[in-house]
Amino acid sequence: MTTSSRKLDHIRICLEKPVESQSQPFEDLSLVHRALPEIDEADIDTSCRFLGKNLKAPIIISAMTGGHPETKDINVRLAEAAQEVGIALGVGSQRAALEDKRLEDTFSAVRDAAPKIPIIGNIGAVQLKRYGPEVLERLAEMIDADAIAVHLNFLQESIQPEGDKDACKVLEAIGSAAKSSVPIIVKETGAGISQEAASDLVRAGVKIIDVSGVGGLSWAGVEAYRAAEVGDYELEQMGKLFWSWGIPTPVSIIECRHAGADVISSGGVRSGLDVAKSLAIGASLAGTALPLLKPATKDCQAVVKAMNAYLRALRISMFLTGSKDISELSRVPLVVLGRTREWMEARGFDLRKFLVNRELAR
Ligand SMILES: Cc1cc2nc3c(=O)[nH]c(=O)nc-3n(C[C@H](O)[C@H](O)[C@H](O)COP(=O)(O)O)c2cc1C
């Protein structure tokens, strides 16, 4: 099966099947209600800077697609919507276009549709290792990217019949890439990044990490469906067994921030309230992917509508916590309960210190 046709399989399964993790990762977090916000809602400023450009809100449409002729329209609608709303956009892995130049326009069309916003390119860490850091320039030129996300997806590779499981020297390849003139972001794809892995990445020179933790799309789940379709019973079982493998998104945000990275929250970010919670625990930006796939198969305005609801909920969260701007959200009182609290404690973090002054100690 080619990289390009696999892309269509993934989209079809994501549109037709329940592919999310069972848990709702942000449910354990509560922003403490401020009955006296003492601000005028009209004065709230949700804007921020990302990769040297202005955003209307700290939100990114996470990497999804491109790489098959039929995915071009989806990418263009996502791009038009991101441009209209004033948020950032990631494209899916550009590997297929490296293998077949004719597919380049399924990615480059994005920049034509969204000339002003930050656009993030995408490549797998294993492909980065194969092609070498020089490939970053080529990927960036293809879409006039502001940065390239290097994705880690070893859970998915483990469940994929054609999966590439040679993870040796990936950190070294990322270290070389971090020295390139093209800014990079290291990104998981639904299994999260621990403090240990984040520390390795930061030492290798990585500045921005997109955690993509457990709580949203499950690639093990998607691959379980694909395995079932071709009658591979054992891989189907593996996909089900590892469906929710990984680090929950909020835990991963806190751990990666503690390691010293700038953090993008993703994996189960399902509303502007989840964006606000992400920022309150240390993320600078939050991304969402799966909820936008169906709207993007319809038209640009369906995506705009979905994203405007995120912006609205972010604003309301800021009003009800008395946060006039994004930076104030990072200091609002917060409660952490349930599994997230247990995770943090089991990992040896001093949660009380974190909740009082957002300082993490072990
Ligand atoms: C159809 C689809 C394709 C995706 N392809 C990529 C990809 O090529 N590269 C990547 O880094 N992440 C990819 N992702 C993962 C998302 O960027 C994101 O990390 C993940 O879906 C978790 O976010 P969510 O729960 O909001 O969907 C894809 C997600 C979807 C739904």
Coordinates of C-alpha atoms and ligand atoms in Angstrom, one line a residue:
M1 CA 0.0 0.0 0.0
T2 CA 1.4 3.5 -0.9
T3 CA 1.8 6.3 1.6
S4 CA -0.8 8.2 -0.4
S5 CA -3.6 5.6 -0.4
R6 CA -3.0 5.0 3.3
K7 CA -3.9 8.6 3.9
L8 CA -7.4 8.1 2.4
D9 CA -7.9 5.0 4.6
H10 CA -7.1 7.0 7.7
I11 CA -9.5 9.8 6.7
R12 CA -12.3 7.3 5.8
I13 CA -12.0 5.5 9.2
C14 CA -11.8 8.8 11.2
L15 CA -15.0 9.9 9.5
E16 CA -16.9 6.7 9.8
K17 CA -15.8 5.0 13.1
P18 CA -15.6 6.0 16.8
V19 CA -11.8 6.5 17.0
E20 CA -11.5 8.6 20.2
S21 CA -10.0 7.5 23.5
Q22 CA -12.7 6.8 26.2
S23 CA -11.3 9.4 28.6
Q24 CA -12.1 13.1 28.5
P25 CA -8.7 14.5 29.4
F26 CA -9.7 18.0 30.6
E27 CA -12.6 16.9 32.8
D28 CA -10.4 16.6 35.9
L29 CA -9.4 20.3 35.7
S30 CA -11.6 23.1 36.9
L31 CA -10.8 26.8 36.6
V32 CA -12.0 28.4 39.8
H33 CA -15.0 30.7 39.1
R34 CA -14.5 34.3 39.9
A35 CA -17.8 35.8 41.0
L36 CA -16.3 39.3 40.8
P37 CA -14.3 39.3 37.6
E38 CA -13.9 43.1 37.8
I39 CA -13.2 43.4 34.0
D40 CA -15.3 44.5 31.0
E41 CA -15.9 41.5 28.8
A42 CA -15.5 43.8 25.8
D43 CA -11.9 44.5 26.9
I44 CA -10.7 40.9 26.8
D45 CA -7.8 40.3 24.4
T46 CA -7.4 36.7 23.2
S47 CA -4.6 37.6 20.8
C48 CA -1.1 36.2 20.9
R49 CA 2.1 35.9 18.9
F50 CA 3.2 32.6 17.4
L51 CA 6.3 32.1 15.3
G52 CA 6.6 35.9 14.8
K53 CA 3.0 36.3 13.5
N54 CA -0.2 37.6 15.2
L55 CA -3.0 35.2 16.0
K56 CA -6.5 36.2 17.1
A57 CA -6.4 33.4 19.7
P58 CA -3.8 30.8 20.8
I59 CA -5.3 28.0 18.7
I60 CA -4.0 25.8 15.9
I61 CA -5.8 23.4 13.6
S62 CA -3.5 20.4 14.2
A63 CA -1.9 18.4 11.4
M64 CA -4.2 16.2 9.4
T65 CA -3.9 15.8 5.7
G66 CA -2.6 16.3 2.2
G67 CA -0.7 13.7 0.2
H68 CA -3.6 12.3 -1.9
P69 CA -5.4 14.3 -4.7
E70 CA -8.7 13.9 -2.8
T71 CA -7.3 15.5 0.3
K72 CA -6.5 18.8 -1.4
D73 CA -10.0 20.3 -0.9
I74 CA -10.0 19.4 2.8
N75 CA -6.7 21.2 3.3
V76 CA -7.8 24.3 1.4
R77 CA -11.0 24.5 3.4
L78 CA -9.1 24.2 6.7
A79 CA -6.6 26.9 5.4
E80 CA -9.4 29.3 4.4
A81 CA -11.1 28.9 7.7
A82 CA -7.8 29.3 9.7
Q83 CA -7.1 32.5 7.7
E84 CA -10.6 33.9 8.3
V85 CA -10.7 33.1 12.0
G86 CA -7.0 34.2 12.6
I87 CA -5.5 31.0 13.9
A88 CA -2.6 28.8 12.9
L89 CA -2.7 25.7 10.8
G90 CA -0.7 22.4 10.5
V91 CA -0.7 20.2 7.4
G92 CA -0.4 16.5 7.5
S93 CA 2.8 14.5 6.8
Q94 CA 4.4 15.7 3.6
R95 CA 6.1 12.4 3.1
A96 CA 3.8 11.4 0.2
A97 CA 4.9 14.6 -1.7
L98 CA 8.6 13.7 -1.1
E99 CA 7.9 10.3 -2.7
D100 CA 5.8 11.8 -5.6
K101 CA 6.2 15.4 -6.6
R102 CA 2.8 15.5 -8.3
L103 CA 1.2 15.5 -4.8
E104 CA 3.0 18.7 -3.7
D105 CA 0.0 20.9 -4.6
T106 CA -2.2 19.0 -2.1
F107 CA 0.0 20.9 0.5
S108 CA 1.1 24.1 -1.3
A109 CA -2.5 25.0 -2.0
V110 CA -2.8 25.7 1.7
R111 CA -0.4 28.7 1.6
D112 CA -2.3 30.2 -1.4
A113 CA -5.5 30.0 0.7
A114 CA -3.9 31.3 3.8
P115 CA -1.2 33.9 3.1
K116 CA -0.9 35.5 6.5
I117 CA -1.2 32.9 9.2
P118 CA 1.5 30.6 10.6
I119 CA 1.5 27.3 8.7
I120 CA 3.4 24.3 10.1
G121 CA 4.7 21.6 7.8
N122 CA 5.0 18.0 8.9
I123 CA 7.2 15.0 8.6
G124 CA 7.7 11.8 10.6
A125 CA 10.8 11.5 12.7
V126 CA 11.8 8.3 11.0
Q127 CA 11.6 10.0 7.6
L128 CA 13.6 12.9 8.9
K129 CA 16.3 10.4 10.0
R130 CA 16.3 8.9 6.5
Y131 CA 16.3 12.1 4.5
G132 CA 18.6 14.1 6.8
P133 CA 18.0 17.6 8.1
E134 CA 18.4 19.1 4.5
V135 CA 14.8 17.9 3.9
L136 CA 13.5 20.6 6.2
E137 CA 14.2 23.3 3.6
R138 CA 12.4 21.4 0.9
L139 CA 9.4 20.8 3.1
A140 CA 9.3 24.4 4.2
E141 CA 9.6 25.8 0.7
M142 CA 6.7 23.5 -0.5
I143 CA 4.2 25.4 1.6
D144 CA 6.2 28.5 2.7
A145 CA 6.1 27.1 6.2
D146 CA 6.8 29.0 9.4
A147 CA 8.1 25.8 11.1
I148 CA 8.1 22.1 10.5
A149 CA 6.6 19.6 13.0
V150 CA 8.5 16.4 13.3
H151 CA 6.0 13.8 14.5
L152 CA 6.6 10.8 16.7
N153 CA 4.1 8.0 16.1
F154 CA 5.7 4.8 17.4
L155 CA 2.4 3.6 18.9
Q156 CA 0.8 3.8 15.4
E157 CA 3.8 2.2 13.7
S158 CA 3.6 -0.7 16.2
I159 CA 0.0 -1.5 15.2
Q160 CA 0.4 -0.8 11.4
P161 CA 1.0 -3.9 9.2
E162 CA 3.6 -1.8 7.2
G163 CA 4.8 0.1 10.4
D164 CA 8.4 1.3 10.6
K165 CA 9.7 0.3 14.0
D166 CA 13.3 1.3 13.8
A167 CA 13.4 4.1 16.5
C168 CA 17.2 4.1 16.8
K169 CA 19.0 7.4 16.5
V170 CA 15.8 9.4 16.1
L171 CA 16.9 11.8 18.9
E172 CA 20.2 12.4 17.1
A173 CA 18.3 13.2 13.9
I174 CA 16.1 15.6 15.7
G175 CA 19.1 17.2 17.3
S176 CA 20.6 17.9 13.9
A177 CA 17.3 19.2 12.7
A178 CA 17.1 21.6 15.6
K179 CA 20.3 23.2 14.3
S180 CA 18.7 23.9 10.9
S181 CA 17.6 27.4 9.9
V182 CA 14.0 26.1 9.7
P183 CA 12.3 26.2 13.1
I184 CA 11.1 22.8 14.3
I185 CA 8.4 21.6 16.6
V186 CA 8.4 18.0 17.9
K187 CA 5.0 16.6 18.0
E188 CA 3.4 13.4 19.3
T189 CA 0.3 12.0 17.6
G190 CA -1.9 10.9 20.5
A191 CA 0.2 9.2 23.0
G192 CA 1.8 12.2 24.8
I193 CA 5.4 13.1 25.8
S194 CA 6.8 12.5 29.2
Q195 CA 9.1 14.8 31.2
E196 CA 12.0 12.4 30.5
A197 CA 11.5 12.4 26.7
A198 CA 10.9 16.2 26.8
S199 CA 14.1 16.7 28.7
D200 CA 16.0 14.7 26.0
L201 CA 14.4 16.9 23.3
V202 CA 15.2 20.1 25.1
R203 CA 18.8 19.1 25.6
A204 CA 18.9 18.2 21.9
G205 CA 17.9 21.9 21.1
V206 CA 14.1 21.6 20.7
K207 CA 12.2 24.6 21.9
I208 CA 8.6 23.8 21.1
I209 CA 6.8 20.5 21.9
D210 CA 3.2 19.6 20.8
V211 CA 2.3 17.0 23.4
S212 CA -0.6 15.4 21.5
G213 CA -1.5 13.3 24.5
V214 CA -4.1 10.6 25.3
G215 CA -7.7 11.8 25.3
G216 CA -8.6 12.4 21.6
L217 CA -7.9 10.5 18.5
S218 CA -6.4 7.1 19.1
W219 CA -4.1 5.9 16.2
A220 CA -4.1 2.4 17.8
G221 CA -7.8 2.5 17.4
V222 CA -7.6 3.6 13.7
E223 CA -5.1 0.9 13.0
A224 CA -7.3 -1.7 14.8
Y225 CA -10.1 -0.9 12.3
R226 CA -7.6 -1.2 9.4
A227 CA -6.3 -4.5 10.6
A228 CA -9.8 -5.8 11.0
E229 CA -10.6 -4.8 7.4
V230 CA -7.8 -7.0 6.1
G231 CA -8.5 -9.8 8.5
D232 CA -5.3 -9.4 10.6
Y233 CA -6.8 -10.6 13.9
E234 CA -3.6 -10.3 16.0
L235 CA -3.0 -6.6 15.0
E236 CA -6.7 -5.8 15.5
Q237 CA -6.3 -7.2 19.1
M238 CA -3.1 -5.1 19.6
G239 CA -4.9 -2.0 18.4
K240 CA -7.7 -2.6 20.9
L241 CA -5.3 -3.4 23.8
F242 CA -3.2 -0.3 23.2
W243 CA -6.2 2.0 22.3
S244 CA -5.6 4.3 25.3
W245 CA -1.8 3.8 25.7
G246 CA 0.2 6.9 26.6
I247 CA 0.2 10.0 28.8
P248 CA -3.0 12.0 29.3
T249 CA -2.8 15.4 27.6
P250 CA -2.9 17.6 30.8
V251 CA -0.2 15.5 32.5
S252 CA 2.0 15.7 29.4
I253 CA 1.5 19.5 29.2
I254 CA 2.7 19.9 32.8
E255 CA 5.6 17.5 32.3
C256 CA 6.9 19.1 29.1
R257 CA 6.6 22.6 30.5
H258 CA 8.6 21.4 33.5
A259 CA 11.3 20.1 31.1
G260 CA 11.6 23.7 29.8
A261 CA 9.8 23.5 26.5
D262 CA 7.2 25.9 25.1
V263 CA 4.2 23.7 24.9
I264 CA 1.3 23.2 22.4
S265 CA -1.6 21.3 24.0
S266 CA -3.4 18.8 21.8
G267 CA -5.1 15.4 22.0
G268 CA -8.7 15.7 23.0
V269 CA -8.9 19.5 23.1
R270 CA -12.7 19.8 22.4
S271 CA -13.7 23.3 23.2
G272 CA -12.4 26.8 24.0
L273 CA -12.8 25.8 27.7
D274 CA -10.2 23.0 27.1
V275 CA -8.0 25.7 25.4
A276 CA -8.3 27.9 28.5
K277 CA -7.5 25.0 30.8
S278 CA -4.5 24.1 28.7
L279 CA -3.2 27.6 29.0
A280 CA -3.8 27.6 32.7
I281 CA -1.5 24.6 33.2
G282 CA 1.3 26.0 31.1
A283 CA 0.6 25.6 27.4
S284 CA 1.1 28.6 25.1
L285 CA -1.2 27.3 22.4
A286 CA -3.8 24.5 21.9
G287 CA -4.6 22.5 18.8
T288 CA -7.5 20.4 17.6
A289 CA -7.8 18.0 14.7
L290 CA -10.4 15.3 14.6
P291 CA -13.5 17.5 15.3
L292 CA -12.7 19.5 12.2
L293 CA -12.4 16.7 9.8
K294 CA -16.1 16.3 9.1
P295 CA -16.7 20.1 8.8
A296 CA -13.8 20.3 6.4
T297 CA -15.4 17.7 4.1
K298 CA -18.3 20.1 3.8
D299 CA -17.1 23.6 3.3
C300 CA -14.9 26.4 4.8
Q301 CA -17.8 28.0 6.7
A302 CA -18.5 24.8 8.6
V303 CA -14.9 24.9 9.9
V304 CA -15.2 28.6 10.7
K305 CA -18.4 28.0 12.7
A306 CA -16.7 25.2 14.7
M307 CA -13.6 27.4 15.4
N308 CA -15.6 30.5 16.3
A309 CA -17.3 28.4 19.0
Y310 CA -13.8 27.6 20.4
L311 CA -13.0 31.4 20.5
R312 CA -16.3 32.2 22.1
A313 CA -15.8 29.6 24.9
L314 CA -12.2 30.8 25.4
R315 CA -13.5 34.3 25.9
I316 CA -16.2 33.3 28.4
S317 CA -13.6 31.2 30.3
M318 CA -11.4 34.3 30.5
F319 CA -14.3 36.5 31.6
L320 CA -15.3 34.2 34.4
T321 CA -11.8 33.9 35.7
G322 CA -11.2 37.7 35.4
S323 CA -8.4 37.2 32.8
K324 CA -8.0 40.2 30.6
D325 CA -5.4 38.7 28.4
I326 CA -3.9 35.3 27.6
S327 CA -0.9 35.7 30.0
E328 CA -3.3 36.2 32.9
L329 CA -4.9 32.8 32.2
S330 CA -1.6 31.2 33.2
R331 CA -2.1 32.4 36.8
V332 CA -5.7 31.7 37.5
P333 CA -6.7 29.5 40.4
L334 CA -7.1 25.9 39.3
V335 CA -8.3 22.6 40.8
V336 CA -6.9 19.2 39.7
L337 CA -8.9 16.1 40.6
G338 CA -9.3 12.5 39.7
R339 CA -7.0 10.5 37.4
T340 CA -5.0 13.6 36.5
R341 CA -4.2 14.3 40.1
E342 CA -3.4 10.6 40.6
W343 CA -1.1 10.6 37.6
M344 CA 0.8 13.7 38.8
E345 CA 1.2 12.3 42.3
A346 CA 2.2 8.8 41.1
R347 CA 4.8 10.5 38.9
G348 CA 6.2 12.2 42.1
F349 CA 5.2 15.8 41.4
D350 CA 4.4 18.2 44.2
L351 CA 0.9 19.1 43.1
R352 CA 0.2 21.6 45.9
K353 CA 3.2 23.7 44.9
F354 CA 2.1 23.6 41.3
L355 CA -1.4 24.7 42.1
V356 CA -0.3 27.6 44.3
N357 CA 2.4 29.1 42.1
R358 CA 2.6 26.9 39.0
E359 CA 6.0 25.8 40.1
L360 CA 6.7 22.2 39.6
A361 CA 8.9 20.2 41.9
R362 CA 9.5 16.6 42.4
Ligands
LIG1 C1 -7.2 12.2 9.8 C2 -6.0 12.6 10.7 C3 -4.7 12.6 10.1 C4 -3.6 12.9 10.9 N1 -2.4 13.0 10.3 C5 -1.3 13.5 11.0 C6 -0.1 13.7 10.4 O1 0.1 13.4 9.2 N2 0.9 14.1 11.1 C7 0.8 14.4 12.5 O2 1.7 14.9 13.1 N3 -0.4 14.2 13.1 C8 -1.5 13.8 12.4 N4 -2.7 13.6 13.0 C9 -2.7 13.8 14.5 C10 -3.3 15.1 14.9 O3 -2.4 16.2 14.5 C11 -3.4 15.2 16.4 O4 -2.1 15.1 17.0 C12 -4.3 14.1 17.0 O5 -5.4 13.8 16.1 C13 -4.8 14.4 18.4 O6 -5.7 15.5 18.3 P1 -7.3 15.4 18.3 O7 -7.7 14.6 19.5 O8 -7.8 16.8 18.4 O9 -7.6 14.8 17.0 C14 -3.8 13.3 12.2 C15 -5.1 13.3 12.8 C16 -6.2 12.9 12.0 C17 -7.6 13.0 12.6

